C-alpha cells in the first residue's frame, strides 16, 4: 500500500513538473515571438514565393485581426485561394478542375488558421490540453525542447523550440495521406522583426525526398485591408 501511494505521489509530481515546465516554455515562446503584442495590430500582409522542383510560385497572404485570413498561390498562371472570412472558410482550386469556391471542412479551416499570426496556436493548444513535453532533441547542432501536439486524427506532430531563443526551429508531422504514411519536416529560419512582428523569412520543408522553400519577400503591418478582400462568394 505504501509503495502504491509512493508511486502515485511520484507520478502526480512528475505530471505537475512537466505541466509547469510546458507552461513556462509556451510563455517564453509567446514572448520571444511577441505574440502577446499581436492584439495591438489590425492587419498584416505578406508577399512570398514558393520554390519547388525548379518552379517558383508567387504567394500573398492577408490577415485581419482577429481571425480573417486569405492566401493566394499562383500556379502556372492560375490562382489557388484559401480564405476564412470570420465565419466560414472557402477554397478555389483550379488544379482540381474548378474555379468556383468550395466551402472548406472544419479541419481545413483549422489548418488555415495555423498560418494566422493573430492566433497564438501554441497557447491555444496548451489551453486545450493538446501539448505534451517529450524531453529534448538536437536540431542542427542546437538543443531544443521537443513538444508533441495532438492536433490531428490523421497523424502526429512534434514541434521543436530552441532552448536559447525559444523560437520554433523545426516541426515534424507523421501523416497518412491517401493510405500512404509519410513524414513532413519543416525548418523555419531567418527570423526577422518588422514593425514589431517577428517572422521566419524562410521555411524549408522536406517530404518524400522533395524540398519546398517558402521565402517571405515583404511584410506589411497595419495597412488598410477592406473586408471585401476576404469575400469569395
Short mmCIF file of C-alpha atoms in Angstrom, two decimals:
data_model
loop_
_atom_site.label_atom_id
_atom_site.label_comp_id
_atom_site.label_asym_id
_atom_site.label_seq_id
_atom_site.Cartn_x
_atom_site.Cartn_y
_atom_site.Cartn_z
CA UNK A 1 0.00 0.00 0.00
CA UNK A 2 2.82 2.38 0.89
CA UNK A 3 4.60 1.51 -2.38
CA UNK A 4 1.43 2.23 -4.34
CA UNK A 5 0.97 5.56 -2.55
CA UNK A 6 4.62 6.48 -3.20
CA UNK A 7 4.31 5.56 -6.87
CA UNK A 8 1.11 7.60 -7.23
CA UNK A 9 2.70 10.59 -5.48
CA UNK A 10 5.76 10.46 -7.72
CA UNK A 11 3.60 10.15 -10.81
CA UNK A 12 1.50 13.16 -9.84
CA UNK A 13 4.63 15.17 -9.04
CA UNK A 14 6.11 14.28 -12.42
CA UNK A 15 2.93 15.36 -14.21
CA UNK A 16 2.83 18.66 -12.30
CA UNK A 17 6.51 19.42 -13.01
CA UNK A 18 6.02 18.59 -16.69
CA UNK A 19 2.95 20.84 -16.90
CA UNK A 20 4.75 23.67 -15.14
CA UNK A 21 7.74 23.36 -17.47
CA UNK A 22 5.44 23.27 -20.51
CA UNK A 23 3.64 26.39 -19.28
CA UNK A 24 6.97 28.18 -18.94
CA UNK A 25 8.10 27.07 -22.42
CA UNK A 26 4.89 28.29 -24.07
CA UNK A 27 5.07 31.57 -22.11
CA UNK A 28 8.66 32.20 -23.25
CA UNK A 29 7.78 31.12 -26.80
CA UNK A 30 4.95 33.65 -26.80
CA UNK A 31 7.24 36.40 -25.53
CA UNK A 32 10.10 35.56 -27.92
CA UNK A 33 7.76 35.76 -30.90
CA UNK A 34 6.00 38.84 -29.45
CA UNK A 35 2.68 37.06 -29.91
CA UNK A 36 1.45 38.73 -26.73
CA UNK A 37 1.70 42.05 -28.60
CA UNK A 38 -0.18 40.97 -31.74
CA UNK A 39 -3.56 42.12 -30.41
CA UNK A 40 -2.37 45.71 -30.80
CA UNK A 41 -2.11 45.30 -34.58
CA UNK A 42 -5.03 45.39 -37.00
CA UNK A 43 -3.74 43.79 -40.18
CA UNK A 44 -0.84 42.06 -41.86
CA UNK A 45 0.07 41.38 -45.48
CA UNK A 46 2.88 39.06 -46.55
CA UNK A 47 4.30 38.75 -50.06
CA UNK A 48 6.15 35.48 -50.59
CA UNK A 49 7.30 32.89 -53.08
CA UNK A 50 7.35 29.11 -53.01
CA UNK A 51 10.19 27.30 -54.78
CA UNK A 52 9.90 23.60 -55.65
CA UNK A 53 11.17 21.29 -58.39
CA UNK A 54 12.64 24.19 -60.35
CA UNK A 55 9.39 26.17 -60.23
CA UNK A 56 8.76 29.43 -58.41
CA UNK A 57 5.21 30.31 -57.36
CA UNK A 58 4.25 33.81 -56.14
CA UNK A 59 2.15 33.98 -52.97
CA UNK A 60 0.27 36.60 -50.99
CA UNK A 61 -1.28 36.36 -47.55
CA UNK A 62 -3.71 38.79 -45.94
CA UNK A 63 -4.64 38.67 -42.26
CA UNK A 64 -7.03 40.87 -40.31
CA UNK A 65 -7.37 40.76 -36.54
CA UNK A 66 -8.68 38.57 -35.04
CA UNK A 67 -9.35 35.67 -37.42
CA UNK A 68 -9.74 36.66 -41.07
CA UNK A 69 -7.12 35.23 -43.41
CA UNK A 70 -6.64 34.75 -47.14
CA UNK A 71 -3.83 33.08 -49.08
CA UNK A 72 -3.36 33.18 -52.84
CA UNK A 73 -0.80 30.97 -54.59
CA UNK A 74 -0.25 31.42 -58.32
CA UNK A 75 0.50 28.11 -60.04
CA UNK A 76 1.19 28.27 -63.76
CA UNK A 77 -0.89 31.44 -64.09
CA UNK A 78 -3.83 30.14 -62.04
CA UNK A 79 -4.68 31.28 -58.52
CA UNK A 80 -5.30 28.74 -55.77
CA UNK A 81 -7.18 30.55 -53.00
CA UNK A 82 -7.87 29.70 -49.38
CA UNK A 83 -9.87 32.16 -47.32
CA UNK A 84 -11.62 32.40 -43.95
CA UNK A 85 -13.99 35.36 -43.75
CA UNK A 86 -14.50 35.20 -39.98
CA UNK A 87 -17.44 32.81 -40.26
CA UNK A 88 -16.71 30.23 -42.95
CA UNK A 89 -13.76 29.04 -45.00
CA UNK A 90 -13.66 28.63 -48.77
CA UNK A 91 -11.21 27.22 -51.31
CA UNK A 92 -10.76 27.82 -55.02
CA UNK A 93 -8.57 25.15 -56.60
CA UNK A 94 -8.21 25.32 -60.41
CA UNK A 95 -5.85 22.33 -60.17
CA UNK A 96 -8.93 20.27 -59.31
CA UNK A 97 -10.68 21.50 -62.43
CA UNK A 98 -12.93 24.15 -60.87
CA UNK A 99 -12.76 27.92 -60.46
CA UNK A 100 -15.80 28.03 -58.17
CA UNK A 101 -15.34 28.47 -54.39
CA UNK A 102 -15.98 25.35 -52.32
CA UNK A 103 -16.68 25.50 -48.61
CA UNK A 104 -13.80 24.15 -46.53
CA UNK A 105 -14.19 21.45 -43.89
CA UNK A 106 -13.65 22.25 -40.22
CA UNK A 107 -10.23 20.54 -40.32
CA UNK A 108 -9.21 22.55 -43.39
CA UNK A 109 -10.18 25.77 -41.63
CA UNK A 110 -8.09 24.76 -38.61
CA UNK A 111 -5.10 24.10 -40.88
CA UNK A 112 -5.51 27.53 -42.48
CA UNK A 113 -5.83 29.26 -39.11
CA UNK A 114 -2.44 27.88 -38.06
CA UNK A 115 -0.96 30.40 -40.51
CA UNK A 116 -2.85 33.27 -38.88
CA UNK A 117 -0.40 35.26 -36.74
CA UNK A 118 -3.25 36.84 -34.79
CA UNK A 119 -3.89 33.38 -33.35
CA UNK A 120 -1.30 32.08 -30.86
CA UNK A 121 -1.83 28.45 -31.78
CA UNK A 122 0.76 27.19 -29.29
CA UNK A 123 -1.02 28.86 -26.35
CA UNK A 124 -4.37 27.63 -27.70
CA UNK A 125 -3.09 24.05 -27.89
CA UNK A 126 -1.81 24.30 -24.32
CA UNK A 127 -5.13 25.64 -23.06
CA UNK A 128 -6.96 22.78 -24.80
CA UNK A 129 -4.61 20.17 -23.27
CA UNK A 130 -3.19 19.13 -26.64
CA UNK A 131 0.53 19.54 -25.79
CA UNK A 132 2.97 17.18 -24.06
CA UNK A 133 6.65 17.78 -23.36
CA UNK A 134 8.73 14.83 -24.58
CA UNK A 135 12.17 15.94 -23.44
CA UNK A 136 14.85 17.47 -25.64
CA UNK A 137 16.42 16.87 -29.02
CA UNK A 138 19.11 18.41 -31.19
CA UNK A 139 18.18 20.44 -34.26
CA UNK A 140 21.07 21.50 -36.48
CA UNK A 141 23.51 21.23 -33.58
CA UNK A 142 21.40 23.14 -31.04
CA UNK A 143 19.30 21.82 -28.17
CA UNK A 144 15.55 22.19 -28.48
CA UNK A 145 12.50 21.27 -26.42
CA UNK A 146 10.51 18.50 -28.11
CA UNK A 147 6.79 19.13 -27.77
CA UNK A 148 4.14 16.74 -29.02
CA UNK A 149 0.93 18.28 -30.34
CA UNK A 150 -2.15 16.06 -30.61
CA UNK A 151 -3.90 18.29 -33.13
CA UNK A 152 -4.94 15.88 -35.87
CA UNK A 153 -6.58 12.49 -36.15
CA UNK A 154 -4.52 11.99 -39.30
CA UNK A 155 -1.14 11.73 -37.59
CA UNK A 156 1.27 13.08 -35.00
CA UNK A 157 3.00 16.46 -34.91
CA UNK A 158 6.14 17.37 -32.97
CA UNK A 159 7.38 20.92 -32.54
CA UNK A 160 10.95 21.77 -31.59
CA UNK A 161 11.56 25.03 -29.70
CA UNK A 162 15.13 26.30 -29.38
CA UNK A 163 16.21 26.23 -25.72
CA UNK A 164 18.07 29.53 -26.02
CA UNK A 165 15.91 31.69 -28.28
CA UNK A 166 12.53 29.98 -27.68
CA UNK A 167 11.84 30.23 -31.40
CA UNK A 168 10.36 27.34 -33.36
CA UNK A 169 13.18 25.69 -35.32
CA UNK A 170 11.51 22.52 -36.61
CA UNK A 171 8.18 20.75 -36.96
CA UNK A 172 7.76 17.09 -37.82
CA UNK A 173 4.41 15.71 -38.90
CA UNK A 174 3.82 11.99 -39.39
CA UNK A 175 0.72 11.83 -41.55
CA UNK A 176 -1.33 9.38 -43.54
CA UNK A 177 -2.39 10.68 -46.92
CA UNK A 178 -4.40 8.51 -49.24
CA UNK A 179 -3.36 5.44 -47.27
CA UNK A 180 0.32 6.31 -47.59
CA UNK A 181 2.35 7.10 -44.46
CA UNK A 182 4.82 9.95 -44.79
CA UNK A 183 6.90 12.31 -42.67
CA UNK A 184 6.96 16.06 -43.32
CA UNK A 185 9.83 18.05 -41.78
CA UNK A 186 9.77 21.86 -41.79
CA UNK A 187 12.62 24.16 -40.72
CA UNK A 188 11.69 27.83 -40.17
CA UNK A 189 14.72 30.16 -40.13
CA UNK A 190 15.98 33.70 -40.76
CA UNK A 191 13.72 35.21 -38.10
CA UNK A 192 13.30 38.95 -38.70
CA UNK A 193 11.33 41.64 -36.88
CA UNK A 194 9.26 44.03 -38.99
CA UNK A 195 7.47 46.84 -37.14
CA UNK A 196 7.06 44.65 -34.05
CA UNK A 197 6.10 41.45 -35.89
CA UNK A 198 8.58 38.55 -35.80
CA UNK A 199 8.51 36.06 -38.67
CA UNK A 200 10.73 33.30 -40.09
CA UNK A 201 11.55 34.75 -43.51
CA UNK A 202 12.46 31.30 -44.83
CA UNK A 203 10.94 27.87 -44.25
CA UNK A 204 12.33 24.72 -45.85
CA UNK A 205 10.02 21.71 -45.95
CA UNK A 206 11.10 18.16 -46.85
CA UNK A 207 8.62 15.47 -47.88
CA UNK A 208 9.18 12.22 -49.77
CA UNK A 209 12.66 13.30 -50.80
CA UNK A 210 11.48 16.66 -52.19
CA UNK A 211 12.29 20.08 -50.77
CA UNK A 212 9.96 23.09 -50.80
CA UNK A 213 11.26 26.53 -49.82
CA UNK A 214 8.93 29.36 -48.82
CA UNK A 215 10.53 32.80 -48.67
CA UNK A 216 8.84 35.93 -47.37
CA UNK A 217 9.95 38.88 -49.50
CA UNK A 218 7.82 41.65 -48.00
CA UNK A 219 5.96 42.11 -44.71
CA UNK A 220 3.47 44.98 -44.29
CA UNK A 221 1.99 45.75 -40.87
CA UNK A 222 -1.21 47.68 -40.14
CA UNK A 223 -2.02 48.55 -43.73
CA UNK A 224 -5.65 49.16 -44.76
CA UNK A 225 -7.32 45.89 -45.76
CA UNK A 226 -11.01 46.04 -46.65
CA UNK A 227 -13.27 43.16 -45.60
CA UNK A 228 -14.10 42.62 -49.28
CA UNK A 229 -10.65 41.04 -49.65
CA UNK A 230 -11.94 38.03 -47.71
CA UNK A 231 -15.18 37.67 -49.73
CA UNK A 232 -15.23 34.98 -52.40
CA UNK A 233 -18.98 34.45 -52.82
#
